[in-house]
Each structure stands twice: as C-alpha cells, then as structure tokens.
Amino acid sequence: MMEARYEKNGSPIVMNWDDLNTLINIRPLMACDRVNVLPKKDLTWMNDVWTTYTRCYPPSEVKKSIEEGIVIIHEMSRFTEKLNSVAKELEEEYDSPCDAHIFTCGNPDLQHPFGAHYDKSDNKIIQCEGVTNWKIWEPIDGFKDYDDAANLEVDSDPIIDVDMHPGDVIYVPRDYIHLATTKTRRLSVSFPIRADIHPARQEREWYKLFT
C-alpha cells in the first residue's frame, strides 16, 4: 500500500525539455484522445493527404498550448526506456498496472484546472524541470464521488507542503487530497497505479534491433 511521502533527490531525471521537443514533433503520438489540453480549446486544422489518423494535434498547436497553458499527455510509459523502467518497477512493487502521464505547463500564472482534488489511482510524481509546490492533505473520508473530486475547499493544514525541484519525488496515495501549484515552467511525470481495474499490463521488455 502506498504511503504519502516526499523524497528529496529521490529519482534520476526521467525526462527533460529536449525529450518533450522530440515528443511533440511526432504527430501520430499527439492524438486528441491522448493529449489533454487545458484550458479546453476548440481547435481545427488541415490534414494532408498522407495523414492516417486525422485527430492528431499539429506540433504548432501543441507547442502553443504548452506555452500558454497546461498539457497532459497520457499513455507515455513506453515513450522512452527510462519511463518504461520506472513503470516496470512500480508494477512489480504494487502488483498493479501503471502508466506514465507527462504534465507540462509553460504559464506559471495559470491556476491548476483541477485545484485541490483526489484521484482513483496511487501516484508517484517525479519533478523533471522547473519548480512545483505540492500540498497533500489527509484522504477523503466516507463516500467518494470521483465525478466531483476537483476544486475542493480544504480547511485543515496539509500533511506535506514542499517545493519540488528536478529529481524530487512525491507519492500521493489514492483518495488523498492534493494540490500542485506551478511556480516556474514545469515538466513532471506522474506514474498512476490502479489496483481496482483489469490486471492486464503493457509489455515491459525494452526491445532493440540488430545490437
């Protein structure tokens, strides 16, 4: 069972701005159902004759959305060997499927769209670039409405209140109220772990050709 805790310099850097630059330029990976742009925008674009999956954001739109707001990219645990390795370790430790969600924000003045909230999953978050303040409160007691779990008003003092720098790690168990406040341009990776869903997992062998 995951415990709420913070680890200073608890992890190697698993991603940086250069990695993100590579990612946003691989357009097939920027599928609309994988890339969450916040605040929501009504975006349209042209597709050329070679485009197979037309519902992929153009790199220019992803770049602009990151610079102006928040972009969360899901299903990224196999984007790099480093991300895959962390997901593999967590799956072995917690015996549950794990993903990697890349969270990036280029506008520190923008408030977190979820505010103080709680999640269905346990989460390990690695700060990769910039500084983010994290607060964690005691878990929700009683009935949990995951459809209305955001922008909560919390009167008590947090049990953890830290500024996270690159390499720092925080663990947020399921149902614990938490709030991330971006203090500079931010890049972090959250590894959500779900024990309450189908146990099928991604392949974790990292394949290499002709080596």
mmCIF file of C-alpha atoms in Angstrom:
data_model
loop_
_atom_site.group_PDB
_atom_site.id
_atom_site.type_symbol
_atom_site.label_atom_id
_atom_site.label_comp_id
_atom_site.label_asym_id
_atom_site.label_seq_id
_atom_site.Cartn_x
_atom_site.Cartn_y
_atom_site.Cartn_z
ATOM 1 C CA MET A 1 0.000 0.000 0.000
ATOM 2 C CA MET A 2 1.382 3.411 -0.974
ATOM 3 C CA GLU A 3 2.116 5.949 1.781
ATOM 4 C CA ALA A 4 2.101 9.716 1.303
ATOM 5 C CA ARG A 5 5.708 10.879 1.357
ATOM 6 C CA TYR A 6 8.265 13.212 -0.226
ATOM 7 C CA GLU A 7 11.794 12.279 -1.243
ATOM 8 C CA LYS A 8 14.375 14.952 -1.930
ATOM 9 C CA ASN A 9 16.512 13.904 -4.926
ATOM 10 C CA GLY A 10 14.563 10.646 -4.921
ATOM 11 C CA SER A 11 14.935 9.845 -8.614
ATOM 12 C CA PRO A 12 17.141 10.332 -11.646
ATOM 13 C CA ILE A 13 15.687 12.790 -14.178
ATOM 14 C CA VAL A 14 13.448 10.666 -16.414
ATOM 15 C CA MET A 15 12.585 13.385 -18.953
ATOM 16 C CA ASN A 16 13.712 16.878 -19.987
ATOM 17 C CA TRP A 17 12.708 19.668 -22.353
ATOM 18 C CA ASP A 18 14.648 18.063 -25.221
ATOM 19 C CA ASP A 19 12.674 14.843 -24.777
ATOM 20 C CA LEU A 20 9.445 16.841 -24.827
ATOM 21 C CA ASN A 21 10.546 18.634 -28.003
ATOM 22 C CA THR A 22 11.029 15.263 -29.673
ATOM 23 C CA LEU A 23 7.663 14.013 -28.446
ATOM 24 C CA ILE A 24 5.514 16.918 -29.625
ATOM 25 C CA ASN A 25 7.048 16.690 -33.109
ATOM 26 C CA ILE A 26 5.968 13.069 -33.545
ATOM 27 C CA ARG A 27 2.498 13.971 -34.665
ATOM 28 C CA PRO A 28 0.901 10.478 -34.559
ATOM 29 C CA LEU A 29 1.588 10.439 -30.801
ATOM 30 C CA MET A 30 -0.297 13.719 -30.346
ATOM 31 C CA ALA A 31 -3.710 12.058 -30.695
ATOM 32 C CA CYS A 32 -6.575 14.092 -29.277
ATOM 33 C CA ASP A 33 -7.654 11.248 -27.003
ATOM 34 C CA ARG A 34 -4.113 11.018 -25.571
ATOM 35 C CA VAL A 35 -3.284 14.730 -25.261
ATOM 36 C CA ASN A 36 -5.308 16.746 -22.759
ATOM 37 C CA VAL A 37 -5.100 20.493 -23.473
ATOM 38 C CA LEU A 38 -6.144 22.756 -20.578
ATOM 39 C CA PRO A 39 -7.986 25.002 -20.576
ATOM 40 C CA LYS A 40 -10.050 23.313 -23.275
ATOM 41 C CA LYS A 41 -9.830 24.817 -26.764
ATOM 42 C CA ASP A 42 -11.900 24.429 -29.924
ATOM 43 C CA LEU A 43 -9.028 23.740 -32.310
ATOM 44 C CA THR A 44 -9.250 22.996 -36.037
ATOM 45 C CA TRP A 45 -6.537 22.257 -38.590
ATOM 46 C CA MET A 46 -5.893 20.933 -42.079
ATOM 47 C CA ASN A 47 -4.571 17.434 -42.737
ATOM 48 C CA ASP A 48 -2.501 16.496 -45.740
ATOM 49 C CA VAL A 49 -3.154 13.526 -47.979
ATOM 50 C CA TRP A 50 -0.647 11.335 -46.090
ATOM 51 C CA THR A 51 -2.267 11.721 -42.677
ATOM 52 C CA THR A 52 -3.626 8.378 -41.485
ATOM 53 C CA TYR A 53 -5.167 9.419 -38.182
ATOM 54 C CA THR A 54 -6.632 12.889 -38.643
ATOM 55 C CA ARG A 55 -7.387 13.554 -34.966
ATOM 56 C CA CYS A 56 -3.787 14.338 -34.034
ATOM 57 C CA TYR A 57 -2.786 17.821 -32.943
ATOM 58 C CA PRO A 58 -0.240 19.536 -35.208
ATOM 59 C CA PRO A 59 3.058 20.250 -33.401
ATOM 60 C CA SER A 60 2.448 24.007 -33.682
ATOM 61 C CA GLU A 61 -0.808 23.698 -31.721
ATOM 62 C CA VAL A 62 0.779 21.539 -29.024
ATOM 63 C CA LYS A 63 3.684 23.982 -28.667
ATOM 64 C CA LYS A 64 1.329 26.959 -28.352
ATOM 65 C CA SER A 65 -0.894 25.137 -25.864
ATOM 66 C CA ILE A 66 2.083 24.284 -23.645
ATOM 67 C CA GLU A 67 3.447 27.833 -23.777
ATOM 68 C CA GLU A 68 0.064 29.341 -22.882
ATOM 69 C CA GLY A 69 -1.411 26.728 -20.569
ATOM 70 C CA ILE A 70 -1.251 23.122 -19.443
ATOM 71 C CA VAL A 71 -0.888 19.956 -21.486
ATOM 72 C CA ILE A 72 -1.103 16.437 -20.055
ATOM 73 C CA ILE A 73 -0.005 13.563 -22.301
ATOM 74 C CA HIS A 74 -1.265 10.105 -21.350
ATOM 75 C CA GLU A 75 -0.127 6.591 -22.249
ATOM 76 C CA MET A 76 3.557 7.505 -22.268
ATOM 77 C CA SER A 77 5.094 4.686 -20.241
ATOM 78 C CA ARG A 78 6.777 3.261 -23.341
ATOM 79 C CA PHE A 79 7.868 6.554 -24.881
ATOM 80 C CA THR A 80 11.411 6.144 -23.525
ATOM 81 C CA GLU A 81 13.353 3.364 -21.847
ATOM 82 C CA LYS A 82 13.633 5.462 -18.673
ATOM 83 C CA LEU A 83 9.857 5.906 -18.366
ATOM 84 C CA ASN A 84 9.291 2.229 -19.111
ATOM 85 C CA SER A 85 11.784 1.215 -16.419
ATOM 86 C CA VAL A 86 10.042 3.274 -13.728
ATOM 87 C CA ALA A 87 6.639 1.874 -14.731
ATOM 88 C CA LYS A 88 8.037 -1.656 -14.647
ATOM 89 C CA GLU A 89 9.469 -1.174 -11.143
ATOM 90 C CA LEU A 90 6.165 0.203 -9.846
ATOM 91 C CA GLU A 91 4.161 -2.622 -11.397
ATOM 92 C CA GLU A 92 6.422 -5.142 -9.703
ATOM 93 C CA GLU A 93 6.272 -3.313 -6.362
ATOM 94 C CA TYR A 94 2.499 -2.773 -6.256
ATOM 95 C CA ASP A 95 1.396 -5.710 -8.444
ATOM 96 C CA SER A 96 -0.861 -3.394 -10.469
ATOM 97 C CA PRO A 97 -0.814 -1.792 -13.955
ATOM 98 C CA CYS A 98 0.994 1.529 -14.276
ATOM 99 C CA ASP A 99 1.078 4.306 -16.875
ATOM 100 C CA ALA A 100 3.111 7.498 -17.305
ATOM 101 C CA HIS A 101 1.404 10.881 -17.707
ATOM 102 C CA ILE A 102 3.585 13.774 -18.817
ATOM 103 C CA PHE A 103 2.463 17.048 -17.253
ATOM 104 C CA THR A 104 3.793 20.307 -18.656
ATOM 105 C CA CYS A 105 2.934 23.942 -18.044
ATOM 106 C CA GLY A 106 4.540 26.962 -19.676
ATOM 107 C CA ASN A 107 2.458 29.585 -17.862
ATOM 108 C CA PRO A 108 3.180 29.709 -14.106
ATOM 109 C CA ASP A 109 0.420 32.317 -13.604
ATOM 110 C CA LEU A 110 -2.247 29.812 -14.630
ATOM 111 C CA GLN A 111 -4.095 28.146 -11.767
ATOM 112 C CA HIS A 112 -4.275 24.369 -11.748
ATOM 113 C CA PRO A 113 -7.561 23.463 -13.516
ATOM 114 C CA PHE A 114 -8.332 20.679 -11.009
ATOM 115 C CA GLY A 115 -7.411 22.716 -7.920
ATOM 116 C CA ALA A 116 -7.268 20.645 -4.747
ATOM 117 C CA HIS A 117 -8.542 17.200 -5.743
ATOM 118 C CA TYR A 118 -8.236 13.453 -5.222
ATOM 119 C CA ASP A 119 -7.761 10.585 -7.668
ATOM 120 C CA LYS A 120 -8.739 6.948 -8.178
ATOM 121 C CA SER A 121 -5.098 5.961 -8.548
ATOM 122 C CA ASP A 122 -1.977 5.929 -6.431
ATOM 123 C CA ASN A 123 0.584 8.252 -7.999
ATOM 124 C CA LYS A 124 4.331 8.631 -7.990
ATOM 125 C CA ILE A 125 5.347 12.041 -9.365
ATOM 126 C CA ILE A 126 8.874 12.887 -10.493
ATOM 127 C CA GLN A 127 9.734 16.554 -10.974
ATOM 128 C CA CYS A 128 11.824 16.858 -14.155
ATOM 129 C CA GLU A 129 12.092 20.584 -14.950
ATOM 130 C CA GLY A 130 11.172 23.710 -13.012
ATOM 131 C CA VAL A 131 9.699 24.090 -9.516
ATOM 132 C CA THR A 132 6.269 22.993 -8.292
ATOM 133 C CA ASN A 133 4.746 23.394 -4.843
ATOM 134 C CA TRP A 134 2.921 20.278 -3.689
ATOM 135 C CA LYS A 135 0.472 20.029 -0.825
ATOM 136 C CA ILE A 136 -1.105 16.803 0.393
ATOM 137 C CA TRP A 137 -3.941 16.513 2.903
ATOM 138 C CA GLU A 138 -5.482 13.545 4.680
ATOM 139 C CA PRO A 139 -7.629 11.293 2.468
ATOM 140 C CA ILE A 140 -11.309 11.793 1.822
ATOM 141 C CA ASP A 141 -13.402 10.085 4.484
ATOM 142 C CA GLY A 142 -16.651 8.347 3.607
ATOM 143 C CA PHE A 143 -18.347 8.413 0.213
ATOM 144 C CA LYS A 144 -16.106 9.350 -2.688
ATOM 145 C CA ASP A 145 -17.567 10.995 -5.785
ATOM 146 C CA TYR A 146 -14.852 10.795 -8.428
ATOM 147 C CA ASP A 147 -17.005 12.787 -10.851
ATOM 148 C CA ASP A 148 -16.924 15.717 -8.432
ATOM 149 C CA ALA A 149 -13.454 15.373 -6.912
ATOM 150 C CA ALA A 150 -11.868 18.619 -8.142
ATOM 151 C CA ASN A 151 -11.541 22.208 -6.886
ATOM 152 C CA LEU A 152 -12.221 21.217 -3.301
ATOM 153 C CA GLU A 153 -12.178 23.620 -0.367
ATOM 154 C CA VAL A 154 -9.849 22.360 2.365
ATOM 155 C CA ASP A 155 -9.780 23.934 5.833
ATOM 156 C CA SER A 156 -7.133 21.781 7.512
ATOM 157 C CA ASP A 157 -3.353 22.094 7.269
ATOM 158 C CA PRO A 158 -1.608 19.847 4.745
ATOM 159 C CA ILE A 159 0.397 16.893 5.982
ATOM 160 C CA ILE A 160 3.021 17.621 3.290
ATOM 161 C CA ASP A 161 3.887 21.059 1.863
ATOM 162 C CA VAL A 162 7.051 21.133 -0.269
ATOM 163 C CA ASP A 163 8.611 22.859 -3.260
ATOM 164 C CA MET A 164 9.751 20.167 -5.636
ATOM 165 C CA HIS A 165 12.857 20.621 -7.791
ATOM 166 C CA PRO A 166 14.223 18.377 -10.573
ATOM 167 C CA GLY A 167 14.860 14.893 -9.221
ATOM 168 C CA ASP A 168 12.463 15.249 -6.297
ATOM 169 C CA VAL A 169 9.692 12.677 -5.867
ATOM 170 C CA ILE A 170 6.322 12.763 -4.146
ATOM 171 C CA TYR A 171 3.968 9.863 -3.536
ATOM 172 C CA VAL A 172 0.225 10.610 -3.485
ATOM 173 C CA PRO A 173 -1.954 7.649 -2.479
ATOM 174 C CA ARG A 174 -5.444 7.162 -3.844
ATOM 175 C CA ASP A 175 -8.111 9.430 -2.255
ATOM 176 C CA TYR A 176 -5.564 11.786 -0.658
ATOM 177 C CA ILE A 177 -6.437 15.407 -1.422
ATOM 178 C CA HIS A 178 -3.571 17.194 -3.142
ATOM 179 C CA LEU A 179 -2.737 20.410 -4.957
ATOM 180 C CA ALA A 180 0.151 21.153 -7.334
ATOM 181 C CA THR A 181 0.990 24.831 -7.863
ATOM 182 C CA THR A 182 3.382 25.623 -10.705
ATOM 183 C CA LYS A 183 5.999 28.192 -9.622
ATOM 184 C CA THR A 184 8.053 28.179 -12.831
ATOM 185 C CA ARG A 185 7.705 26.488 -16.201
ATOM 186 C CA ARG A 186 7.130 22.889 -15.267
ATOM 187 C CA LEU A 187 7.725 19.419 -16.624
ATOM 188 C CA SER A 188 6.911 16.413 -14.479
ATOM 189 C CA VAL A 189 5.868 12.815 -14.941
ATOM 190 C CA SER A 190 3.134 11.151 -12.922
ATOM 191 C CA PHE A 191 3.035 7.364 -12.725
ATOM 192 C CA PRO A 192 -0.557 6.361 -11.842
ATOM 193 C CA ILE A 193 -1.098 2.880 -10.441
ATOM 194 C CA ARG A 194 -4.542 1.255 -10.428
ATOM 195 C CA ALA A 195 -5.229 -1.864 -8.397
ATOM 196 C CA ASP A 196 -9.004 -1.799 -8.980
ATOM 197 C CA ILE A 197 -9.042 -2.388 -12.748
ATOM 198 C CA HIS A 198 -8.214 -5.166 -15.196
ATOM 199 C CA PRO A 199 -4.783 -6.594 -14.330
ATOM 200 C CA ALA A 200 -3.512 -6.625 -17.934
ATOM 201 C CA ARG A 201 -0.269 -4.678 -18.332
ATOM 202 C CA GLN A 202 1.923 -3.238 -21.036
ATOM 203 C CA GLU A 203 4.906 -5.247 -22.210
ATOM 204 C CA ARG A 204 7.916 -4.048 -20.229
ATOM 205 C CA GLU A 205 10.715 -5.682 -22.175
ATOM 206 C CA TRP A 206 12.644 -2.897 -23.936
ATOM 207 C CA TYR A 207 13.332 -4.215 -27.417
ATOM 208 C CA LYS A 208 16.371 -3.356 -29.513
ATOM 209 C CA LEU A 209 17.071 -4.328 -33.095
ATOM 210 C CA PHE A 210 20.388 -5.549 -34.501
ATOM 211 C CA THR A 211 22.533 -4.819 -31.451
#
